[in-house]
PDB file of C-alpha atoms in Angstrom:
ATOM      1  CA  UNK A   1       0.000   0.000   0.000  1.00  0.00           C
ATOM      2  CA  UNK A   2       1.345   3.428  -0.952  1.00  0.00           C
ATOM      3  CA  UNK A   3       2.119   5.687   2.003  1.00  0.00           C
ATOM      4  CA  UNK A   4       1.008   9.315   1.799  1.00  0.00           C
ATOM      5  CA  UNK A   5       2.935  12.336   3.045  1.00  0.00           C
ATOM      6  CA  UNK A   6       1.521  15.839   3.461  1.00  0.00           C
ATOM      7  CA  UNK A   7       4.234  18.484   3.144  1.00  0.00           C
ATOM      8  CA  UNK A   8       3.690  21.992   4.527  1.00  0.00           C
ATOM      9  CA  UNK A   9       6.321  24.194   2.884  1.00  0.00           C
ATOM     10  CA  UNK A  10       5.837  27.721   1.566  1.00  0.00           C
ATOM     11  CA  UNK A  11       9.058  27.812  -0.475  1.00  0.00           C
ATOM     12  CA  UNK A  12       7.975  26.478  -3.864  1.00  0.00           C
ATOM     13  CA  UNK A  13      11.473  25.307  -4.791  1.00  0.00           C
ATOM     14  CA  UNK A  14      11.848  23.274  -1.600  1.00  0.00           C
ATOM     15  CA  UNK A  15       8.305  21.918  -1.989  1.00  0.00           C
ATOM     16  CA  UNK A  16       9.074  20.897  -5.569  1.00  0.00           C
ATOM     17  CA  UNK A  17      12.295  19.141  -4.553  1.00  0.00           C
ATOM     18  CA  UNK A  18      10.613  17.299  -1.665  1.00  0.00           C
ATOM     19  CA  UNK A  19       7.700  16.275  -3.876  1.00  0.00           C
ATOM     20  CA  UNK A  20      10.030  14.957  -6.572  1.00  0.00           C
ATOM     21  CA  UNK A  21      12.346  13.065  -4.207  1.00  0.00           C
ATOM     22  CA  UNK A  22       9.584  11.533  -2.106  1.00  0.00           C
ATOM     23  CA  UNK A  23       7.564  10.551  -5.177  1.00  0.00           C
ATOM     24  CA  UNK A  24      10.652   8.831  -6.615  1.00  0.00           C
ATOM     25  CA  UNK A  25      10.926   6.892  -3.331  1.00  0.00           C
ATOM     26  CA  UNK A  26       7.406   5.532  -3.787  1.00  0.00           C
ATOM     27  CA  UNK A  27       5.388   7.903  -1.620  1.00  0.00           C
ATOM     28  CA  UNK A  28       2.219   9.747  -2.561  1.00  0.00           C
ATOM     29  CA  UNK A  29       2.963  13.407  -1.819  1.00  0.00           C
ATOM     30  CA  UNK A  30       0.769  16.479  -1.421  1.00  0.00           C
ATOM     31  CA  UNK A  31       2.475  19.851  -0.917  1.00  0.00           C
ATOM     32  CA  UNK A  32       0.713  22.799   0.723  1.00  0.00           C
ATOM     33  CA  UNK A  33       2.033  26.350   0.970  1.00  0.00           C
ATOM     34  CA  UNK A  34      -0.114  27.626   3.838  1.00  0.00           C
ATOM     35  CA  UNK A  35      -1.442  26.404   7.151  1.00  0.00           C
ATOM     36  CA  UNK A  36      -5.012  27.087   6.064  1.00  0.00           C
ATOM     37  CA  UNK A  37      -4.692  24.876   2.959  1.00  0.00           C
ATOM     38  CA  UNK A  38      -2.907  22.200   5.014  1.00  0.00           C
ATOM     39  CA  UNK A  39      -5.606  22.143   7.715  1.00  0.00           C
ATOM     40  CA  UNK A  40      -8.305  21.943   5.054  1.00  0.00           C
ATOM     41  CA  UNK A  41      -6.546  18.947   3.465  1.00  0.00           C
ATOM     42  CA  UNK A  42      -6.301  17.249   6.876  1.00  0.00           C
ATOM     43  CA  UNK A  43     -10.079  17.541   7.246  1.00  0.00           C
ATOM     44  CA  UNK A  44     -10.547  15.773   3.903  1.00  0.00           C
ATOM     45  CA  UNK A  45      -8.042  12.962   4.299  1.00  0.00           C
ATOM     46  CA  UNK A  46      -5.513  11.368   6.593  1.00  0.00           C
ATOM     47  CA  UNK A  47      -1.947  10.926   5.361  1.00  0.00           C
ATOM     48  CA  UNK A  48       0.591   8.615   6.985  1.00  0.00           C
ATOM     49  CA  UNK A  49       3.092  11.350   7.923  1.00  0.00           C
ATOM     50  CA  UNK A  50       3.340  15.139   8.121  1.00  0.00           C
ATOM     51  CA  UNK A  51       6.472  17.047   7.081  1.00  0.00           C
ATOM     52  CA  UNK A  52       6.117  20.675   8.128  1.00  0.00           C
ATOM     53  CA  UNK A  53       8.097  23.892   7.918  1.00  0.00           C
ATOM     54  CA  UNK A  54       8.071  26.350  10.819  1.00  0.00           C
ATOM     55  CA  UNK A  55       7.873  29.802   9.241  1.00  0.00           C
ATOM     56  CA  UNK A  56       4.812  30.091   7.046  1.00  0.00           C
ATOM     57  CA  UNK A  57       2.888  33.005   5.515  1.00  0.00           C
ATOM     58  CA  UNK A  58      -0.188  32.488   7.707  1.00  0.00           C
ATOM     59  CA  UNK A  59       1.290  31.222  10.953  1.00  0.00           C
ATOM     60  CA  UNK A  60       3.875  29.109  12.684  1.00  0.00           C
ATOM     61  CA  UNK A  61       4.317  25.394  12.040  1.00  0.00           C
ATOM     62  CA  UNK A  62       5.410  24.830  15.649  1.00  0.00           C
ATOM     63  CA  UNK A  63       2.067  26.185  16.841  1.00  0.00           C
ATOM     64  CA  UNK A  64       0.252  23.929  14.371  1.00  0.00           C
ATOM     65  CA  UNK A  65       2.285  20.934  15.539  1.00  0.00           C
ATOM     66  CA  UNK A  66       1.459  21.744  19.158  1.00  0.00           C
ATOM     67  CA  UNK A  67      -2.235  22.038  18.270  1.00  0.00           C
ATOM     68  CA  UNK A  68      -2.250  18.701  16.444  1.00  0.00           C
ATOM     69  CA  UNK A  69      -0.264  16.825  19.101  1.00  0.00           C
ATOM     70  CA  UNK A  70      -2.530  18.171  21.879  1.00  0.00           C
ATOM     71  CA  UNK A  71      -5.364  16.048  20.460  1.00  0.00           C
ATOM     72  CA  UNK A  72      -5.027  12.593  22.030  1.00  0.00           C
ATOM     73  CA  UNK A  73      -6.647  11.045  18.932  1.00  0.00           C
ATOM     74  CA  UNK A  74      -3.888  12.453  16.697  1.00  0.00           C
ATOM     75  CA  UNK A  75      -1.366   9.675  16.110  1.00  0.00           C
ATOM     76  CA  UNK A  76       0.445  10.744  12.931  1.00  0.00           C
ATOM     77  CA  UNK A  77       4.209  11.230  12.995  1.00  0.00           C
ATOM     78  CA  UNK A  78       5.209  14.872  12.554  1.00  0.00           C
ATOM     79  CA  UNK A  79       8.613  15.885  11.213  1.00  0.00           C
ATOM     80  CA  UNK A  80       9.442  19.576  11.567  1.00  0.00           C
ATOM     81  CA  UNK A  81      11.879  21.486   9.326  1.00  0.00           C
ATOM     82  CA  UNK A  82      13.593  24.788  10.076  1.00  0.00           C
ATOM     83  CA  UNK A  83      16.743  26.740   9.321  1.00  0.00           C
ATOM     84  CA  UNK A  84      16.433  28.469  12.710  1.00  0.00           C
ATOM     85  CA  UNK A  85      16.152  25.771  15.379  1.00  0.00           C
ATOM     86  CA  UNK A  86      17.962  27.957  17.876  1.00  0.00           C
ATOM     87  CA  UNK A  87      14.951  30.313  17.788  1.00  0.00           C
ATOM     88  CA  UNK A  88      12.323  27.644  18.508  1.00  0.00           C
ATOM     89  CA  UNK A  89      11.250  25.736  21.588  1.00  0.00           C
ATOM     90  CA  UNK A  90      11.324  22.209  20.162  1.00  0.00           C
ATOM     91  CA  UNK A  91       9.719  20.678  23.255  1.00  0.00           C
ATOM     92  CA  UNK A  92       6.664  22.853  22.719  1.00  0.00           C
ATOM     93  CA  UNK A  93       5.214  20.878  19.812  1.00  0.00           C
ATOM     94  CA  UNK A  94       6.413  17.333  20.578  1.00  0.00           C
ATOM     95  CA  UNK A  95       7.331  16.582  16.961  1.00  0.00           C
ATOM     96  CA  UNK A  96       8.656  13.104  16.286  1.00  0.00           C
ATOM     97  CA  UNK A  97      11.716  14.456  14.448  1.00  0.00           C
ATOM     98  CA  UNK A  98      13.443  17.774  13.752  1.00  0.00           C
ATOM     99  CA  UNK A  99      15.242  18.427  10.479  1.00  0.00           C
ATOM    100  CA  UNK A 100      17.598  21.357   9.982  1.00  0.00           C
ATOM    101  CA  UNK A 101      17.602  23.305   6.730  1.00  0.00           C
ATOM    102  CA  UNK A 102      19.369  23.094   4.459  1.00  0.00           C
ATOM    103  CA  UNK A 103      18.691  19.391   4.781  1.00  0.00           C
ATOM    104  CA  UNK A 104      20.582  16.384   3.533  1.00  0.00           C
ATOM    105  CA  UNK A 105      18.362  14.323   1.215  1.00  0.00           C
ATOM    106  CA  UNK A 106      19.606  10.997   2.568  1.00  0.00           C
ATOM    107  CA  UNK A 107      18.985  12.137   6.148  1.00  0.00           C
ATOM    108  CA  UNK A 108      15.434  13.281   5.449  1.00  0.00           C
ATOM    109  CA  UNK A 109      14.680   9.979   3.672  1.00  0.00           C
ATOM    110  CA  UNK A 110      16.134   8.046   6.597  1.00  0.00           C
ATOM    111  CA  UNK A 111      14.044   9.999   9.118  1.00  0.00           C
ATOM    112  CA  UNK A 112      10.884   9.466   7.071  1.00  0.00           C
ATOM    113  CA  UNK A 113      11.810   5.801   6.635  1.00  0.00           C
ATOM    114  CA  UNK A 114      11.915   5.428  10.419  1.00  0.00           C
ATOM    115  CA  UNK A 115       8.125   5.894  10.335  1.00  0.00           C
ATOM    116  CA  UNK A 116       7.104   4.756   6.840  1.00  0.00           C
ATOM    117  CA  UNK A 117       8.189   2.100   4.432  1.00  0.00           C
ATOM    118  CA  UNK A 118       7.673   3.166   0.799  1.00  0.00           C
ATOM    119  CA  UNK A 119       5.697   0.887  -1.506  1.00  0.00           C
ATOM    120  CA  UNK A 120       8.459   1.040  -4.122  1.00  0.00           C
ATOM    121  CA  UNK A 121      12.135   1.058  -3.255  1.00  0.00           C
ATOM    122  CA  UNK A 122      14.080   3.690  -5.261  1.00  0.00           C
TER     123      UNK A 122
END
């Protein structure tokens, strides 16, 4: 069964790269550029993993992570990405993983692979 990843990333170039790499690894990928679009998508469907940026045009990904993780019924793994980890309280949102930008492709695939096994090995 194909695993689905929702990516919340407002930088179109980074979103494109993540979409391309993850798709090539056998994942179904949906990229969203705003928290509002991401939350709407979450109401319509449930992916297997969330990969989220922190700084977004309509809010903060750490706050969204904290909101999602506060719901005891929310069981999805959340991987947070940021170039400015020193500015964020990582304990606040209880993400499963933290990824520094710029990120290493192999590292991000390994961290995702800790939670999901792709349907097709690349």
